[in-house]
Each structure stands twice: as structure tokens, then as C-alpha cells.
């Protein structure tokens, strides 16, 4: 993995952990996803217009097909993630989502896109997945707790985490193919895919307009923060994909778990800090192995 790609992934990790903490604190649903999508559409319009003025008119059915597919996968991922955050802890949902996603996308890239990986890189993937498991709670996840409500909360977090990971793997492969093999601009792919996301979320926003208006007033700060920084983290990853194999970049993205463990555990007070810091250490070691292998 080139040093430039590694640096992009590190920066993206900090930003990604930050906006997920904001989304968790907002405690929103599909209407929050719609609000952040609208803010994103307006906030990044100058850059989208400047970069797409000459490029977008040249797109054919293939490029627009990937934009639509990317938008659909991203919106389902985001809604499922937000629902998981409402039903369980961030430090259960987020690690499992981030751990299962890159594992699935790396396997797909190796099995179907012809990518190869060295033993060191493979060890890096194992380190990342193990670290994510520890951050999520380690062996405690597989044992029943004495509190039935907490046990059910953890189980819901596990289900939503793995389901979210499946959609992460899906959009990672789709978007990576678009920027790497179709040479589409990462910025334009993400920006125009957001129009698809907003369109799909309109029915949820209009279903109960009074509640939607109330949520907009109470959640606008979090939505604005997500709109401002979440595209940056993902676009950085797509640029890294142009420089390095998907099977290396996808697991390395999970360095965001290190920052989520350090920042989110403190801000959200979700406990098990030592275990989660140990998991963050495995993630860091795995990322280094991926960079070397």
C-alpha cells in the first residue's frame, strides 16, 4: 500500500469516527438521513458543479447506473445503521458493522476481482477483525448477561451491526469498481449518489410532516456536521482505492474503530474501556500489516 493511500485512510478514519458519534448522539432515523442528505446537497453544490460541469454530460448509461446503485446501497446502509444506533450501543453496532463489511468486501475482491494478498496482508485482516470483535465487547457478546433487557439490546446490536456490514461491503465493491475501473471521479460519484439517497428518503420525511419539522429543529446541528464531514471521509477512501487494492483498503479503513474507541467510549460512556483499547491495538497492528503486505 503506498504511503499516500495509507495517509488518506488514517485521515478518513478520524473523520469517519467523528461523524458516526454525531449520528449516534442525534438518535435519528430515516428523517435524519434525509436532513443530512439535503444539507450535503446544498453545502457541497459549488464543488459538485465545478467538477461536474464538463464531466457529467459525458456520462453514459453505465456511469449513471453505478450512481443509482451506489445511492440505493448507501441509503439502505445509513437507515439500517441509524436504526441500530437507536436499538443498541454504538460500541456494539459500529464495530461489528465496520468489521464484517471489510471482511466481506475483501473476500469478494480476492475471489471475483482477481486481487491477491500476501500472508502479511492476510494477517492484517485477521488482526482488524479480531480487534473489532474486542472493541464490540469480546467474549461477552457470546454469553448471556444477567439482565434480559441488556442481553436483548446487545443481540439487536449484533444483528444490526452485521446487516450494516453487508451493505458496507456492497457499496464498497460497487463504488470501488466505479472509481477504479470506470475512472469515475470519487467526489462526483458520492455527490450525485446523494441525490438518489435524498429522493428515496422523501416519503419517510413527508409521512409525518409535523414530526419531521420538529426533528429538523432539534437535530439540525448534528445533521449539518454529518453533511459537512461524512463525504470527506468516504471520498478520501475512494481516492485510496485508486492507489491500492480494495482487499487492503477496505480492512485498513477500520482504523476508524481505534478513534471511535478512544473518542466515543469517553463521550458516550459505554464502558469496557480497557477491552476496547486492546481491540483498538489489534486494529492498529492489523492496519500496519496491511500497509506492509
Tab-separated table of C-alpha atoms in Angstrom:
chain	number	residue	atom	x	y	z
A	1	UNK	CA	0.000	0.000	0.000
A	2	UNK	CA	1.524	3.363	-0.997
A	3	UNK	CA	2.204	5.818	1.823
A	4	UNK	CA	-0.191	8.309	0.223
A	5	UNK	CA	-3.058	5.801	0.359
A	6	UNK	CA	-2.166	4.952	3.958
A	7	UNK	CA	-2.275	8.650	4.923
A	8	UNK	CA	-5.668	9.089	3.224
A	9	UNK	CA	-7.064	6.139	5.178
A	10	UNK	CA	-5.757	7.484	8.503
A	11	UNK	CA	-7.362	10.874	7.951
A	12	UNK	CA	-10.580	9.267	6.763
A	13	UNK	CA	-10.642	7.140	9.932
A	14	UNK	CA	-10.643	10.173	12.235
A	15	UNK	CA	-13.397	11.869	10.237
A	16	UNK	CA	-15.497	8.708	9.959
A	17	UNK	CA	-15.441	8.049	13.706
A	18	UNK	CA	-16.383	11.681	14.365
A	19	UNK	CA	-19.477	11.761	12.188
A	20	UNK	CA	-20.692	8.394	13.475
A	21	UNK	CA	-20.511	9.712	17.039
A	22	UNK	CA	-22.549	12.748	15.931
A	23	UNK	CA	-25.131	10.460	14.271
A	24	UNK	CA	-25.371	8.357	17.425
A	25	UNK	CA	-25.901	11.423	19.619
A	26	UNK	CA	-28.628	12.665	17.244
A	27	UNK	CA	-30.544	9.395	17.800
A	28	UNK	CA	-32.207	9.925	14.428
A	29	UNK	CA	-33.979	7.766	11.872
A	30	UNK	CA	-34.595	7.965	8.115
A	31	UNK	CA	-35.700	11.584	8.546
A	32	UNK	CA	-32.291	12.433	9.974
A	33	UNK	CA	-30.703	10.731	6.966
A	34	UNK	CA	-32.937	12.869	4.712
A	35	UNK	CA	-31.997	16.067	6.556
A	36	UNK	CA	-28.256	15.380	6.403
A	37	UNK	CA	-28.653	14.469	2.708
A	38	UNK	CA	-30.365	17.775	1.937
A	39	UNK	CA	-27.667	19.689	3.811
A	40	UNK	CA	-24.987	17.751	1.923
A	41	UNK	CA	-26.646	18.510	-1.408
A	42	UNK	CA	-26.625	22.273	-0.692
A	43	UNK	CA	-23.320	22.509	1.144
A	44	UNK	CA	-21.267	20.702	-1.497
A	45	UNK	CA	-23.115	22.100	-4.532
A	46	UNK	CA	-20.336	24.552	-5.544
A	47	UNK	CA	-17.742	21.770	-5.690
A	48	UNK	CA	-20.133	19.361	-7.415
A	49	UNK	CA	-20.982	21.933	-10.093
A	50	UNK	CA	-17.358	22.990	-10.604
A	51	UNK	CA	-16.070	19.439	-11.036
A	52	UNK	CA	-19.069	18.058	-12.896
A	53	UNK	CA	-19.750	20.876	-15.356
A	54	UNK	CA	-17.855	19.206	-18.198
A	55	UNK	CA	-17.623	15.622	-16.908
A	56	UNK	CA	-21.223	14.697	-16.045
A	57	UNK	CA	-22.695	15.424	-19.540
A	58	UNK	CA	-20.302	12.765	-20.880
A	59	UNK	CA	-21.606	10.042	-18.563
A	60	UNK	CA	-23.460	7.195	-20.241
A	61	UNK	CA	-25.863	4.544	-19.014
A	62	UNK	CA	-23.054	2.645	-17.286
A	63	UNK	CA	-21.908	5.605	-15.166
A	64	UNK	CA	-25.444	6.667	-14.226
A	65	UNK	CA	-26.282	3.063	-13.406
A	66	UNK	CA	-23.449	2.962	-10.884
A	67	UNK	CA	-24.550	6.324	-9.429
A	68	UNK	CA	-28.070	4.991	-8.873
A	69	UNK	CA	-26.895	1.649	-7.485
A	70	UNK	CA	-24.443	3.398	-5.171
A	71	UNK	CA	-27.149	5.770	-3.937
A	72	UNK	CA	-29.574	2.922	-3.190
A	73	UNK	CA	-26.973	0.886	-1.278
A	74	UNK	CA	-25.792	3.901	0.707
A	75	UNK	CA	-29.272	4.951	1.769
A	76	UNK	CA	-30.224	1.445	2.946
A	77	UNK	CA	-26.901	1.198	4.798
A	78	UNK	CA	-27.444	4.557	6.512
A	79	UNK	CA	-31.047	3.843	7.555
A	80	UNK	CA	-30.099	0.410	8.932
A	81	UNK	CA	-27.133	1.939	10.790
A	82	UNK	CA	-29.285	4.668	12.360
A	83	UNK	CA	-31.877	2.104	13.414
A	84	UNK	CA	-29.129	0.033	15.017
A	85	UNK	CA	-27.926	3.092	16.929
A	86	UNK	CA	-31.443	3.628	18.297
A	87	UNK	CA	-31.774	-0.005	19.347
A	88	UNK	CA	-28.291	-0.625	20.795
A	89	UNK	CA	-24.908	0.886	21.740
A	90	UNK	CA	-22.603	2.491	19.206
A	91	UNK	CA	-19.746	0.389	20.580
A	92	UNK	CA	-21.626	-2.788	19.609
A	93	UNK	CA	-23.208	-1.781	16.290
A	94	UNK	CA	-20.327	0.276	14.888
A	95	UNK	CA	-17.500	-2.259	15.434
A	96	UNK	CA	-19.472	-5.212	14.085
A	97	UNK	CA	-20.569	-3.221	11.064
A	98	UNK	CA	-17.053	-1.982	10.384
A	99	UNK	CA	-15.570	-5.456	10.956
A	100	UNK	CA	-17.919	-7.552	8.848
A	101	UNK	CA	-18.040	-5.029	5.992
A	102	UNK	CA	-14.353	-5.055	5.027
A	103	UNK	CA	-14.076	-8.791	5.560
A	104	UNK	CA	-16.847	-9.428	3.018
A	105	UNK	CA	-15.611	-6.819	0.533
A	106	UNK	CA	-12.022	-8.122	0.740
A	107	UNK	CA	-13.176	-11.686	0.105
A	108	UNK	CA	-15.197	-10.504	-2.897
A	109	UNK	CA	-12.234	-8.566	-4.320
A	110	UNK	CA	-9.909	-11.555	-3.915
A	111	UNK	CA	-12.361	-14.170	-5.233
A	112	UNK	CA	-14.045	-12.253	-8.070
A	113	UNK	CA	-11.926	-9.206	-8.985
A	114	UNK	CA	-8.634	-11.052	-9.263
A	115	UNK	CA	-6.831	-9.274	-6.418
A	116	UNK	CA	-4.140	-11.075	-4.441
A	117	UNK	CA	-2.946	-10.661	-0.879
A	118	UNK	CA	0.247	-11.713	0.906
A	119	UNK	CA	0.372	-13.681	4.190
A	120	UNK	CA	1.249	-10.433	5.967
A	121	UNK	CA	-1.799	-8.733	4.481
A	122	UNK	CA	-3.971	-11.703	5.425
A	123	UNK	CA	-2.662	-11.497	8.991
A	124	UNK	CA	-3.577	-7.810	8.922
A	125	UNK	CA	-7.183	-8.617	8.017
A	126	UNK	CA	-7.335	-11.139	10.881
A	127	UNK	CA	-5.920	-8.524	13.265
A	128	UNK	CA	-8.510	-5.955	12.205
A	129	UNK	CA	-11.423	-8.391	12.584
A	130	UNK	CA	-10.156	-9.601	15.985
A	131	UNK	CA	-9.706	-6.027	17.145
A	132	UNK	CA	-13.220	-5.108	16.058
A	133	UNK	CA	-14.566	-8.125	17.956
A	134	UNK	CA	-12.803	-6.992	21.140
A	135	UNK	CA	-13.987	-3.404	20.762
A	136	UNK	CA	-17.534	-4.698	20.427
A	137	UNK	CA	-17.237	-6.482	23.777
A	138	UNK	CA	-15.197	-9.623	23.120
A	139	UNK	CA	-16.364	-12.975	24.532
A	140	UNK	CA	-19.072	-11.126	26.460
A	141	UNK	CA	-21.032	-10.867	23.213
A	142	UNK	CA	-21.499	-14.640	23.074
A	143	UNK	CA	-22.669	-15.074	26.663
A	144	UNK	CA	-25.992	-14.154	28.125
A	145	UNK	CA	-25.954	-11.317	30.619
A	146	UNK	CA	-27.932	-11.348	33.859
A	147	UNK	CA	-30.101	-8.509	32.599
A	148	UNK	CA	-32.555	-9.759	29.911
A	149	UNK	CA	-33.074	-6.230	28.594
A	150	UNK	CA	-29.329	-5.670	28.167
A	151	UNK	CA	-28.924	-9.110	26.592
A	152	UNK	CA	-31.592	-8.297	24.022
A	153	UNK	CA	-30.023	-4.877	23.433
A	154	UNK	CA	-26.645	-6.482	22.677
A	155	UNK	CA	-28.229	-9.080	20.397
A	156	UNK	CA	-30.054	-6.390	18.459
A	157	UNK	CA	-26.786	-4.522	18.127
A	158	UNK	CA	-25.117	-7.631	16.732
A	159	UNK	CA	-27.879	-8.217	14.177
A	160	UNK	CA	-27.932	-4.622	13.003
A	161	UNK	CA	-24.141	-4.469	13.003
A	162	UNK	CA	-23.722	-7.484	10.722
A	163	UNK	CA	-26.581	-6.352	8.438
A	164	UNK	CA	-24.991	-2.923	8.161
A	165	UNK	CA	-21.674	-4.606	7.366
A	166	UNK	CA	-23.263	-6.471	4.467
A	167	UNK	CA	-24.368	-3.179	2.927
A	168	UNK	CA	-20.945	-1.650	3.613
A	169	UNK	CA	-19.367	-4.495	1.650
A	170	UNK	CA	-21.872	-3.997	-1.174
A	171	UNK	CA	-21.338	-0.278	-1.662
A	172	UNK	CA	-17.581	-0.634	-1.157
A	173	UNK	CA	-17.321	-3.073	-4.074
A	174	UNK	CA	-19.703	-1.074	-6.297
A	175	UNK	CA	-18.057	2.297	-5.647
A	176	UNK	CA	-14.545	0.911	-5.854
A	177	UNK	CA	-15.299	-0.636	-9.232
A	178	UNK	CA	-16.712	2.686	-10.449
A	179	UNK	CA	-13.672	4.760	-9.474
A	180	UNK	CA	-11.028	2.166	-10.264
A	181	UNK	CA	-12.235	0.506	-13.457
A	182	UNK	CA	-14.610	3.146	-14.871
A	183	UNK	CA	-12.335	6.009	-13.762
A	184	UNK	CA	-15.242	7.964	-12.298
A	185	UNK	CA	-14.491	10.887	-10.002
A	186	UNK	CA	-14.906	9.821	-6.335
A	187	UNK	CA	-16.292	13.258	-5.490
A	188	UNK	CA	-18.872	13.234	-8.276
A	189	UNK	CA	-19.885	9.622	-7.614
A	190	UNK	CA	-20.608	10.419	-3.981
A	191	UNK	CA	-22.226	13.801	-4.630
A	192	UNK	CA	-24.645	12.679	-7.334
A	193	UNK	CA	-25.329	9.451	-5.481
A	194	UNK	CA	-26.586	11.665	-2.663
A	195	UNK	CA	-29.377	12.956	-4.942
A	196	UNK	CA	-30.575	9.365	-5.240
A	197	UNK	CA	-30.423	8.980	-1.459
A	198	UNK	CA	-32.454	12.144	-0.849
A	199	UNK	CA	-35.076	11.152	-3.426
A	200	UNK	CA	-35.535	7.720	-1.832
A	201	UNK	CA	-35.932	9.297	1.631
A	202	UNK	CA	-38.598	11.856	0.629
A	203	UNK	CA	-41.559	9.535	1.518
A	204	UNK	CA	-40.164	8.999	5.036
A	205	UNK	CA	-39.773	12.758	5.509
A	206	UNK	CA	-43.296	13.559	4.270
A	207	UNK	CA	-45.095	10.771	6.132
A	208	UNK	CA	-45.432	12.874	9.300
A	209	UNK	CA	-44.534	16.448	8.435
A	210	UNK	CA	-45.115	17.844	11.918
A	211	UNK	CA	-42.702	15.361	13.494
A	212	UNK	CA	-40.211	15.858	10.665
A	213	UNK	CA	-40.248	19.635	11.262
A	214	UNK	CA	-39.728	19.124	14.992
A	215	UNK	CA	-36.817	16.744	14.378
A	216	UNK	CA	-35.224	19.172	11.926
A	217	UNK	CA	-35.234	21.870	14.605
A	218	UNK	CA	-33.727	19.593	17.257
A	219	UNK	CA	-31.220	17.664	15.115
A	220	UNK	CA	-30.015	20.236	12.597
A	221	UNK	CA	-26.597	20.733	14.237
A	222	UNK	CA	-25.794	17.028	14.078
A	223	UNK	CA	-27.177	16.735	10.543
A	224	UNK	CA	-25.085	19.701	9.400
A	225	UNK	CA	-21.935	18.168	10.911
A	226	UNK	CA	-22.610	14.810	9.219
A	227	UNK	CA	-23.268	16.567	5.893
A	228	UNK	CA	-20.085	18.604	6.180
A	229	UNK	CA	-17.601	15.849	7.042
A	230	UNK	CA	-19.011	12.432	6.093
A	231	UNK	CA	-18.445	12.921	2.326
A	232	UNK	CA	-14.836	13.885	3.020
A	233	UNK	CA	-14.080	10.636	4.850
A	234	UNK	CA	-15.574	8.446	2.132
A	235	UNK	CA	-14.116	10.353	-0.814
A	236	UNK	CA	-10.659	10.029	0.764
A	237	UNK	CA	-11.188	6.262	0.901
A	238	UNK	CA	-12.214	6.165	-2.773
A	239	UNK	CA	-9.057	8.046	-3.713
A	240	UNK	CA	-7.078	5.493	-1.690
A	241	UNK	CA	-8.824	2.703	-3.659
A	242	UNK	CA	-7.445	4.219	-6.865
A	243	UNK	CA	-3.931	3.742	-5.469
A	244	UNK	CA	-4.171	0.409	-3.624
A	245	UNK	CA	-6.117	-2.900	-3.794
A	246	UNK	CA	-9.663	-2.983	-2.383
A	247	UNK	CA	-8.688	-6.006	-0.278
A	248	UNK	CA	-6.129	-3.803	1.523
A	249	UNK	CA	-8.033	-0.530	1.703
A	250	UNK	CA	-11.349	-1.954	2.974
A	251	UNK	CA	-9.908	-3.528	6.159
A	252	UNK	CA	-7.490	-0.633	6.714
A	253	UNK	CA	-10.485	1.732	6.854
A	254	UNK	CA	-11.307	0.157	10.178
A	255	UNK	CA	-8.622	2.248	11.827
A	256	UNK	CA	-11.662	4.446	12.462
A	257	UNK	CA	-12.504	1.929	15.205
A	258	UNK	CA	-9.336	2.949	17.025
A	259	UNK	CA	-10.531	6.539	17.097
A	260	UNK	CA	-14.095	5.511	17.943
A	261	UNK	CA	-12.785	3.503	20.895
A	262	UNK	CA	-10.677	6.410	22.146
A	263	UNK	CA	-13.202	9.193	21.490
A	264	UNK	CA	-16.603	7.551	21.506
A	265	UNK	CA	-16.059	5.418	24.596
A	266	UNK	CA	-15.261	8.553	26.577
A	267	UNK	CA	-18.001	10.794	25.157
A	268	UNK	CA	-20.775	8.196	25.244
A	269	UNK	CA	-19.644	6.465	28.477
A	270	UNK	CA	-20.422	2.969	27.218
A	271	UNK	CA	-17.901	1.175	29.446
A	272	UNK	CA	-15.337	-1.652	28.941
A	273	UNK	CA	-12.674	0.899	28.036
A	274	UNK	CA	-9.648	-1.365	28.598
A	275	UNK	CA	-11.060	-4.176	26.458
A	276	UNK	CA	-11.922	-1.727	23.715
A	277	UNK	CA	-8.491	-0.125	23.844
A	278	UNK	CA	-6.952	-3.599	23.486
A	279	UNK	CA	-9.151	-4.153	20.446
A	280	UNK	CA	-8.027	-0.802	19.051
A	281	UNK	CA	-4.431	-2.004	19.435
A	282	UNK	CA	-5.166	-5.100	17.332
A	283	UNK	CA	-6.790	-2.891	14.713
A	284	UNK	CA	-3.747	-0.621	14.602
A	285	UNK	CA	-1.415	-3.626	14.253
A	286	UNK	CA	-3.628	-5.074	11.520
A	287	UNK	CA	-3.617	-1.807	9.591
A	288	UNK	CA	0.173	-1.644	9.768
A	289	UNK	CA	0.388	-5.233	8.472
A	290	UNK	CA	-1.923	-4.331	5.601
A	291	UNK	CA	0.230	-1.341	4.736
A	292	UNK	CA	3.327	-3.570	4.657
A	293	UNK	CA	1.710	-6.569	2.957
